[in-house]
mmCIF file with all atom_site columns, C-alpha atoms in Angstrom:
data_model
loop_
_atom_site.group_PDB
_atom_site.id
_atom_site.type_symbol
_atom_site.label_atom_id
_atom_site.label_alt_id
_atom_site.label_comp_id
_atom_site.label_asym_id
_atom_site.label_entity_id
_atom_site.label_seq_id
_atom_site.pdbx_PDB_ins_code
_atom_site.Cartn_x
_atom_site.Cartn_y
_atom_site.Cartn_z
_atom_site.occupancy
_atom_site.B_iso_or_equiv
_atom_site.pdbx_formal_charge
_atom_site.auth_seq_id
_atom_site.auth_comp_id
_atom_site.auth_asym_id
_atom_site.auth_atom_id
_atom_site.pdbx_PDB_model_num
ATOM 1   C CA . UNK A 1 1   ? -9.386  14.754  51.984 1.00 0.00 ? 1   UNK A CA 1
ATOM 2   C CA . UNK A 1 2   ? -7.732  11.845  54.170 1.00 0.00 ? 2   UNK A CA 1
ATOM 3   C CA . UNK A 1 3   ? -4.984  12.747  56.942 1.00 0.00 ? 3   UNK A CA 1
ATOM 4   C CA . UNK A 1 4   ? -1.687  12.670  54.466 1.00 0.00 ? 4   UNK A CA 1
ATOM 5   C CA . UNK A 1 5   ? -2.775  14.909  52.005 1.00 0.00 ? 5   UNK A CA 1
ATOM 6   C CA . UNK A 1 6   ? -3.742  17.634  54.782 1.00 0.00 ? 6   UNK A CA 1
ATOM 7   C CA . UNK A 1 7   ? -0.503  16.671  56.462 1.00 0.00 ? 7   UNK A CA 1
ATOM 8   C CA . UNK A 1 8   ? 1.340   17.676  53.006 1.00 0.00 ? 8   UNK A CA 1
ATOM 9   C CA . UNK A 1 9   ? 0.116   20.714  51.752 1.00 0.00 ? 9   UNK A CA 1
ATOM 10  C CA . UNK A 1 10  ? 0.723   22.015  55.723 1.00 0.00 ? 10  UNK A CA 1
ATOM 11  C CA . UNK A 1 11  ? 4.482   20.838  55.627 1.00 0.00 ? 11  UNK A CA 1
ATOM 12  C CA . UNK A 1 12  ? 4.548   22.437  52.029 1.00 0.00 ? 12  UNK A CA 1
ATOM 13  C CA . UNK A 1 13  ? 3.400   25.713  52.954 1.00 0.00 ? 13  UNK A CA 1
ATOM 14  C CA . UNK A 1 14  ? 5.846   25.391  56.362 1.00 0.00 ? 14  UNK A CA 1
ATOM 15  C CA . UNK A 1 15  ? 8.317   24.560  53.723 1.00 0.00 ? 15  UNK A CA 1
ATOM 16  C CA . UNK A 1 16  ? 7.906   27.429  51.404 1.00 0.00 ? 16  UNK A CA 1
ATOM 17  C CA . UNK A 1 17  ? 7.384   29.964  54.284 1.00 0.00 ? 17  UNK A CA 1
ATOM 18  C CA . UNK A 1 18  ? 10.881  28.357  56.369 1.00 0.00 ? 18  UNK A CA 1
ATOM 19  C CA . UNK A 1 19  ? 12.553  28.739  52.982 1.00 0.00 ? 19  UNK A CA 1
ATOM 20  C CA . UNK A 1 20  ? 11.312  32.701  52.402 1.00 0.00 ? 20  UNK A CA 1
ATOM 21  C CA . UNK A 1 21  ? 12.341  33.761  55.666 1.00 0.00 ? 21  UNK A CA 1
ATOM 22  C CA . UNK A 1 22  ? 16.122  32.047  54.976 1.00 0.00 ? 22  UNK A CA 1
ATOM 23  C CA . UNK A 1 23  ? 15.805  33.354  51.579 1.00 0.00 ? 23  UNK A CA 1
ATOM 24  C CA . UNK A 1 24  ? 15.402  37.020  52.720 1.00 0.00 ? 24  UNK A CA 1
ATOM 25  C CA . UNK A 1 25  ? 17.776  37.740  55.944 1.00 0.00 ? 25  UNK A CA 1
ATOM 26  C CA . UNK A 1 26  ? 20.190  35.062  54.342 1.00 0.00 ? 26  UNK A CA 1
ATOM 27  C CA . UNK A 1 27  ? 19.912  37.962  51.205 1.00 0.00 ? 27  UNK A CA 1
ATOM 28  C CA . UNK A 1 28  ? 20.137  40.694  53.542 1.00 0.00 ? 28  UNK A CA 1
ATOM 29  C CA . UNK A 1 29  ? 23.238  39.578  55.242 1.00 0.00 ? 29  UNK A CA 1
ATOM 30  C CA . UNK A 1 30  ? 24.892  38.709  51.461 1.00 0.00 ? 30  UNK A CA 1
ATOM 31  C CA . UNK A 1 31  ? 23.980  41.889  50.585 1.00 0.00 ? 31  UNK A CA 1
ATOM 32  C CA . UNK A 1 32  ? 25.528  43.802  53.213 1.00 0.00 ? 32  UNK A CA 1
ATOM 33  C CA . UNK A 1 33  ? 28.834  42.528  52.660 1.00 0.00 ? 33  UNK A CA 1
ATOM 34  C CA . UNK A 1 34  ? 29.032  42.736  49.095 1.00 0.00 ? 34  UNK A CA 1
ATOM 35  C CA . UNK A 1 35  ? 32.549  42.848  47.497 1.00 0.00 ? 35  UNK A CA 1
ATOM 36  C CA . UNK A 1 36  ? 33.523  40.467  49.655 1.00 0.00 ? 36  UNK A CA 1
ATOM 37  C CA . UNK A 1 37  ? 35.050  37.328  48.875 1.00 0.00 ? 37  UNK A CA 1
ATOM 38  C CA . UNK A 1 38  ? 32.793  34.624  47.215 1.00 0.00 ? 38  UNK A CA 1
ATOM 39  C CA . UNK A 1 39  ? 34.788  32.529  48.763 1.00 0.00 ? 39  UNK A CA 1
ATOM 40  C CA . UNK A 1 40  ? 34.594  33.589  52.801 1.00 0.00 ? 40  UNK A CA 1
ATOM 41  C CA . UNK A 1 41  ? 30.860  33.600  51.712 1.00 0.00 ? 41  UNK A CA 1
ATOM 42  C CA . UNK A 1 42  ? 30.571  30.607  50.238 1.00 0.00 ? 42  UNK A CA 1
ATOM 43  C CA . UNK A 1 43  ? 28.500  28.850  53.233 1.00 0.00 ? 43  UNK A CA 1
ATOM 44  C CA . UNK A 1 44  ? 25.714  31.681  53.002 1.00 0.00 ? 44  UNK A CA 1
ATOM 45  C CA . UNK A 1 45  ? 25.741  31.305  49.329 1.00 0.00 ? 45  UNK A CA 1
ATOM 46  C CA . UNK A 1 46  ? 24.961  27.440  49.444 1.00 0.00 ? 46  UNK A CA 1
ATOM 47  C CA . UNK A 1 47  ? 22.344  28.228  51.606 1.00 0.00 ? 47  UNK A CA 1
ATOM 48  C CA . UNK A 1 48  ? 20.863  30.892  49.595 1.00 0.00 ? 48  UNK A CA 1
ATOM 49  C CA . UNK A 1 49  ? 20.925  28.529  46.677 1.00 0.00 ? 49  UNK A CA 1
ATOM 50  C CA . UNK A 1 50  ? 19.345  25.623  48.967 1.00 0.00 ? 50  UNK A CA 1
ATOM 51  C CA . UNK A 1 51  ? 16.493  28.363  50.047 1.00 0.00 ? 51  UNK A CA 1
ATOM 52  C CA . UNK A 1 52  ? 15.381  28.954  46.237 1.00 0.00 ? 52  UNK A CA 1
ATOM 53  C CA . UNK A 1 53  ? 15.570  25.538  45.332 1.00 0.00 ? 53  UNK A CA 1
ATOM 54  C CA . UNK A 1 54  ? 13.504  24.809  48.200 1.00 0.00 ? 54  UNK A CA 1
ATOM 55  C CA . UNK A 1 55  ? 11.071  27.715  47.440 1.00 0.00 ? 55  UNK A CA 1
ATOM 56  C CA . UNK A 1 56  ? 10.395  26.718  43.785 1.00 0.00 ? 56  UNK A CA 1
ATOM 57  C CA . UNK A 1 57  ? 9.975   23.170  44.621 1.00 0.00 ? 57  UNK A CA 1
ATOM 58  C CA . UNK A 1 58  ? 7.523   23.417  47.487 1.00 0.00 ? 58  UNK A CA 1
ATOM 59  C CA . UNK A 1 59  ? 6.224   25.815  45.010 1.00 0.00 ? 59  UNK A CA 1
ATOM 60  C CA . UNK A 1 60  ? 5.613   23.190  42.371 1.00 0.00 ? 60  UNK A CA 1
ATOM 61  C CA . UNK A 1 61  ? 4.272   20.230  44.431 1.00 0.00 ? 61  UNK A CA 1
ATOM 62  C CA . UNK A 1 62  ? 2.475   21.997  46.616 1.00 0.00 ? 62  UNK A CA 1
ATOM 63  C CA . UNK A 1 63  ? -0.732  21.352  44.721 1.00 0.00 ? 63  UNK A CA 1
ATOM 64  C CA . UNK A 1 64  ? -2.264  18.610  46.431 1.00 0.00 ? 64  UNK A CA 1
ATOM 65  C CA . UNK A 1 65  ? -2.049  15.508  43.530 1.00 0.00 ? 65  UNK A CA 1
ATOM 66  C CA . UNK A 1 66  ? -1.576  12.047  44.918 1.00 0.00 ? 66  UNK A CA 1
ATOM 67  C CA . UNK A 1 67  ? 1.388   12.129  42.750 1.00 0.00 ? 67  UNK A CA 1
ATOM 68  C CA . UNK A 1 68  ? 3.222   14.870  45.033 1.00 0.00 ? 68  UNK A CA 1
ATOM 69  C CA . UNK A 1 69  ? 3.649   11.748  47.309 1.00 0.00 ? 69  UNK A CA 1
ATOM 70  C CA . UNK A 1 70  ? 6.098   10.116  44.751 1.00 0.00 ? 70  UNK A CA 1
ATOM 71  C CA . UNK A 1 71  ? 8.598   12.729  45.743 1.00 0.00 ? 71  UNK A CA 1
ATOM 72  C CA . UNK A 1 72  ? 9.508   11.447  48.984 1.00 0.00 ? 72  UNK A CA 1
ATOM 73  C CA . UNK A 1 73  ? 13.306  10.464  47.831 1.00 0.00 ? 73  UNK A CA 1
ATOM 74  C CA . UNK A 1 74  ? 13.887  14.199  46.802 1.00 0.00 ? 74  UNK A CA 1
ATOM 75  C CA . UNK A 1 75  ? 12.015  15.385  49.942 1.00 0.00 ? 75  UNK A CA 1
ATOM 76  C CA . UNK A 1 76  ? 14.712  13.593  51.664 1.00 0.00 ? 76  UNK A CA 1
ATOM 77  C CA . UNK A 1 77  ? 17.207  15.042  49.491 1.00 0.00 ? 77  UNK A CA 1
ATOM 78  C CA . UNK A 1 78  ? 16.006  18.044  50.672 1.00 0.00 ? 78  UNK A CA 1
ATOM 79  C CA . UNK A 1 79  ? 16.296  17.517  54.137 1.00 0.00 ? 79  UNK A CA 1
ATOM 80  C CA . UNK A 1 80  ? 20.005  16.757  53.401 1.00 0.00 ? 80  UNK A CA 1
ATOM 81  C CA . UNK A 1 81  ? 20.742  20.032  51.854 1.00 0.00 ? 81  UNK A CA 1
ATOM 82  C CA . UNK A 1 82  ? 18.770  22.222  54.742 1.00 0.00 ? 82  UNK A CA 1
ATOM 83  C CA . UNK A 1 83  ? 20.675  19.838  57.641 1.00 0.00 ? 83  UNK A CA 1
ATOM 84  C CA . UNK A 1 84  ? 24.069  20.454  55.938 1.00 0.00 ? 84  UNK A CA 1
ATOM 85  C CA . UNK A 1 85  ? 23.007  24.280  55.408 1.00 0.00 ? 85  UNK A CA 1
ATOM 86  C CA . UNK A 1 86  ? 22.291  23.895  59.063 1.00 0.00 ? 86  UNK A CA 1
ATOM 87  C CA . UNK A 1 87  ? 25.400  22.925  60.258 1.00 0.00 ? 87  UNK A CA 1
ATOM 88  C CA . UNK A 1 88  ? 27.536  24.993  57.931 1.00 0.00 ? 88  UNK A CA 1
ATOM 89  C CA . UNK A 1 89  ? 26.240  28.204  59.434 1.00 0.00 ? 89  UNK A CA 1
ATOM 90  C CA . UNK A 1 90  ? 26.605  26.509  63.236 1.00 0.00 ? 90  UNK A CA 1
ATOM 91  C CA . UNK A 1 91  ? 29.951  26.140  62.299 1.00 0.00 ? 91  UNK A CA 1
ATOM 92  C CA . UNK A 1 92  ? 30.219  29.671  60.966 1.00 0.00 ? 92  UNK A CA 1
ATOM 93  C CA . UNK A 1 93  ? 28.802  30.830  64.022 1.00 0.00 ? 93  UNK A CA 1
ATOM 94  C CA . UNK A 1 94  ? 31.321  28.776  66.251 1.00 0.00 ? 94  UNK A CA 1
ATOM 95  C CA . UNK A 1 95  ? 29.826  30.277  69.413 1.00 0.00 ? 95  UNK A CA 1
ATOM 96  C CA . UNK A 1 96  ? 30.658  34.120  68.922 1.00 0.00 ? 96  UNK A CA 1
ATOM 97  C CA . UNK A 1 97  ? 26.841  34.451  69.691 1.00 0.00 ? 97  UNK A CA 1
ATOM 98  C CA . UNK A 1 98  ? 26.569  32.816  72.650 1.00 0.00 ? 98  UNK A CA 1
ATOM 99  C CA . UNK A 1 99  ? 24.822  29.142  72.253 1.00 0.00 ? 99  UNK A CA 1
ATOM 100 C CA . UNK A 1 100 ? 22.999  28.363  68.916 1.00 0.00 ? 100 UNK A CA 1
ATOM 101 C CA . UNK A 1 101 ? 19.243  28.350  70.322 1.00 0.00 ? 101 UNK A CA 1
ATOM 102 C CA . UNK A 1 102 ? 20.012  30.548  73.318 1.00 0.00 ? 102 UNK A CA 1
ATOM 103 C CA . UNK A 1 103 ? 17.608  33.888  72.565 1.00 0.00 ? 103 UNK A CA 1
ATOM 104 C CA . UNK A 1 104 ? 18.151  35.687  75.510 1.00 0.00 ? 104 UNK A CA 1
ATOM 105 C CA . UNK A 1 105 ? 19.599  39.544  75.290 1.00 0.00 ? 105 UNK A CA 1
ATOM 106 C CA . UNK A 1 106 ? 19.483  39.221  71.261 1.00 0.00 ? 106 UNK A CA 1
ATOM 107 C CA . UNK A 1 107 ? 18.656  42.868  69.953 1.00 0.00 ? 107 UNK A CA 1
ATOM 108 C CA . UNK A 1 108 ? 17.419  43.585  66.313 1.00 0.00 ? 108 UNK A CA 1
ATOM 109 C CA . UNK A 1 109 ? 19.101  47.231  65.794 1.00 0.00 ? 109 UNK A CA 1
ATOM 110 C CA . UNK A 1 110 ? 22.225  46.458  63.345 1.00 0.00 ? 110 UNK A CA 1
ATOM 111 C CA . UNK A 1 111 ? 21.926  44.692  60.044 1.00 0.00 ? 111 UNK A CA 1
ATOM 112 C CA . UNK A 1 112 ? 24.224  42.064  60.701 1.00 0.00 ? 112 UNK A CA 1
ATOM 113 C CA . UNK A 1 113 ? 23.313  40.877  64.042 1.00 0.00 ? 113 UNK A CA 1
ATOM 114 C CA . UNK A 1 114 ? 23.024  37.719  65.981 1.00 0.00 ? 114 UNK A CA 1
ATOM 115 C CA . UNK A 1 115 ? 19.297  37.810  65.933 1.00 0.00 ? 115 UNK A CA 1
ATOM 116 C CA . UNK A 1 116 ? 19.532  38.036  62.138 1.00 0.00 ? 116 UNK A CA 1
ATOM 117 C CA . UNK A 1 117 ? 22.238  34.845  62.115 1.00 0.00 ? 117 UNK A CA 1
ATOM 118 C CA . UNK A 1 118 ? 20.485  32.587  64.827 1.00 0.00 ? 118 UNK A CA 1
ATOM 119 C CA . UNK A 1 119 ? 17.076  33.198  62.713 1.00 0.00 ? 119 UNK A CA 1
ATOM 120 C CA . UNK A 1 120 ? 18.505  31.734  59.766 1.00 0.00 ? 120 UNK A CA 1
ATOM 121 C CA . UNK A 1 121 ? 20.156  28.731  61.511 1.00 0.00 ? 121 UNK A CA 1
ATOM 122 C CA . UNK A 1 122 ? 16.783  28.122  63.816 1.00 0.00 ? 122 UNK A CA 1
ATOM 123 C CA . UNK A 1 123 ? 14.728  28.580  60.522 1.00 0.00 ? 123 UNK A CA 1
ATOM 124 C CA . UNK A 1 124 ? 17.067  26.170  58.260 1.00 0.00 ? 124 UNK A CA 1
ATOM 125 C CA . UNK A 1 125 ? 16.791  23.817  61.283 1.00 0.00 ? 125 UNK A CA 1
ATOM 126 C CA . UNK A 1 126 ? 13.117  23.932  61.005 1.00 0.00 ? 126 UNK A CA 1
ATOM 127 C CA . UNK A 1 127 ? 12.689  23.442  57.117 1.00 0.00 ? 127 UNK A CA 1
ATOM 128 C CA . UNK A 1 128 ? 15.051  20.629  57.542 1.00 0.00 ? 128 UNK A CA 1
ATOM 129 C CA . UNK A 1 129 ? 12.602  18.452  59.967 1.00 0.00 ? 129 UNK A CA 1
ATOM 130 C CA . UNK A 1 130 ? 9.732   19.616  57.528 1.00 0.00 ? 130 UNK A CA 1
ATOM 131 C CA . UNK A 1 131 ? 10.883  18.196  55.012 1.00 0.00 ? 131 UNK A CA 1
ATOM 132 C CA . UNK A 1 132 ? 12.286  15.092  56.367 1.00 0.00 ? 132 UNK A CA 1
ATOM 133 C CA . UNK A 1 133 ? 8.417   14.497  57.963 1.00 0.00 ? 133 UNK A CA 1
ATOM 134 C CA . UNK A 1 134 ? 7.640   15.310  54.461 1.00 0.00 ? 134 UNK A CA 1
ATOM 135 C CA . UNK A 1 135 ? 9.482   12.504  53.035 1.00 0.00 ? 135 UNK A CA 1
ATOM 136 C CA . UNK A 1 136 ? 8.223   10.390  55.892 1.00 0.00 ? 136 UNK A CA 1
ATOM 137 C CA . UNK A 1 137 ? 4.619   11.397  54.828 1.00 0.00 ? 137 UNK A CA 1
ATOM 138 C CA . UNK A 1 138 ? 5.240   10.691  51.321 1.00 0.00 ? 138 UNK A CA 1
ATOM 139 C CA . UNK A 1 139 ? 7.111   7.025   52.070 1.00 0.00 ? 139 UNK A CA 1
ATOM 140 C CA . UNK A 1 140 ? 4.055   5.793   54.520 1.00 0.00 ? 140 UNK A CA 1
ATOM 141 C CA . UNK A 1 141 ? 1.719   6.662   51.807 1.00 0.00 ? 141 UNK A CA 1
ATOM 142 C CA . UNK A 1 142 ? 3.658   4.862   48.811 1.00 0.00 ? 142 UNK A CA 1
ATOM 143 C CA . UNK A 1 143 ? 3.835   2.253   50.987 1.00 0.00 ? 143 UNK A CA 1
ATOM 144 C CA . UNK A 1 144 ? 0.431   2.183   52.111 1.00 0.00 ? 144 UNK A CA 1
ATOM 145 C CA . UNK A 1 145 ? -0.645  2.525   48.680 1.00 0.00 ? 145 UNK A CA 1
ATOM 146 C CA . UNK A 1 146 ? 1.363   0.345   46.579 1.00 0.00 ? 146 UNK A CA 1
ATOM 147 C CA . UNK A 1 147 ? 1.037   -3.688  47.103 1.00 0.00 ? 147 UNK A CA 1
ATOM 148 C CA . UNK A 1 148 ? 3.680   -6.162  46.719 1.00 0.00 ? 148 UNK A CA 1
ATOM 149 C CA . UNK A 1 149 ? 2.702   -9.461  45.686 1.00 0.00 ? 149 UNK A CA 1
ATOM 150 C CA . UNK A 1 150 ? 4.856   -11.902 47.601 1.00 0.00 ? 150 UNK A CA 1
ATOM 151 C CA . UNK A 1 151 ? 4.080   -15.642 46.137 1.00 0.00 ? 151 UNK A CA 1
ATOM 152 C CA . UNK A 1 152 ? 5.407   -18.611 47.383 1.00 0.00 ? 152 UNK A CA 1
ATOM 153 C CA . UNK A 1 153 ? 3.850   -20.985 44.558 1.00 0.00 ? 153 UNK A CA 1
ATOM 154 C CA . UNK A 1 154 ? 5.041   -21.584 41.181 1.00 0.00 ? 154 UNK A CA 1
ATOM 155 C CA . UNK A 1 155 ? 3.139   -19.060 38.882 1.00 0.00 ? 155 UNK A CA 1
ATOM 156 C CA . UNK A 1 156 ? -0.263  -20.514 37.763 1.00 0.00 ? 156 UNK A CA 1
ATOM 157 C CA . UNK A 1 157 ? -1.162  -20.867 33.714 1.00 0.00 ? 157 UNK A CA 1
ATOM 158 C CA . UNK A 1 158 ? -4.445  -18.175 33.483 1.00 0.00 ? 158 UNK A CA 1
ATOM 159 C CA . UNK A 1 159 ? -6.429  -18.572 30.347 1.00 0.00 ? 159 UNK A CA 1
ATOM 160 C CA . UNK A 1 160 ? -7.148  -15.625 28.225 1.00 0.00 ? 160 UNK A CA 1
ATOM 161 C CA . UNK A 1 161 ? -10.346 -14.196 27.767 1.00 0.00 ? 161 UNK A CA 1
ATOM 162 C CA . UNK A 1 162 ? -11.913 -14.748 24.600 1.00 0.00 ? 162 UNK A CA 1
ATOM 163 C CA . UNK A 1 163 ? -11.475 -11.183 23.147 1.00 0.00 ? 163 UNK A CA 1
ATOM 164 C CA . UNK A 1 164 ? -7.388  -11.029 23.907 1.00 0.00 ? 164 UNK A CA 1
ATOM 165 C CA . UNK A 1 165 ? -6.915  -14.054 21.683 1.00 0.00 ? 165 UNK A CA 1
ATOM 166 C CA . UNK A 1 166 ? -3.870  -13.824 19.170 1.00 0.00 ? 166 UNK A CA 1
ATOM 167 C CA . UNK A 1 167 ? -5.867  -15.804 16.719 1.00 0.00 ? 167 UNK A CA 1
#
């Protein structure tokens, strides 16, 4: 196996395990406050939806086929969805937890705690730059791979080979 594909199935598997760990204390927290409005909750339900798309899709191409590579446009499509998921819930946040990445004094005793909330942004964060490498993996190998032929001269007249004849 060459460098990329090793590089891929690791950001695949980052991928998939970022997106479980959203999946689950972003599902905890949703169902904790159940009967809520769908639409005060409407940021941790996009990012909910993000987490299983991004589950079933690192799912599906993380088998290591050269044609996984093809998928860099979505893998950056991807990357879109986690940063906006990212700033969404750094937004919801809007410092009543003390800084975003600041995990000092964070305890882990209620349900709904700041521990639980800073996880899911630091982990969306994460996904996000996997799978933006991702699509930068895929991009350097479908460019690496594919060749462009750039001619400057008028195309030349090639015969045919005997056995292509029309005749």
């Amino acid at each position: 196996m060459a460098l990329p594909e090793i590089a891929s199935i690791i950001l695949r598997l980052a991928e998939l395990a970022f997106a479980a760990v959203v999946a689950g204390l972003n599902g905890d927290y949703l169902h904790s406050v159940r009967g809520a409005s769908s639409w005060d909750l409407g940021r941790h339900i996009y990012t909910e939806v993000v987490a299983g798309l991004s589950i079933l899709f690192a799912i599906i191409w993380l088998f290591p086929f050269s044609s996984s590579f093809i998928h860099w446009p979505a893998d950056l499509f991807f990357s879109i969805l986690w940063f906006v998921a990212f700033g969404l819930l750094v937004d919801w946040l809007d410092g009543s937890c003390g800084r975003v990445f600041d995990w000092t004094n964070l305890s882990f005793q209620d349900t709904a705690s700041c521990a639980q909330f800073k996880a899911v942004v630091a982990f969306s964060f994460l996904s996000a730059i996997c799978w933006l490498a991702s699509a930068i993996v895929g991009f350097w190998w479908v460019r690496r791979n594919t060749r462009v032929r750039h001619t400057t001269t008028a195309p030349t007249y090639r015969r045919r080979r005997w056995y292509r004849s029309r005749v």
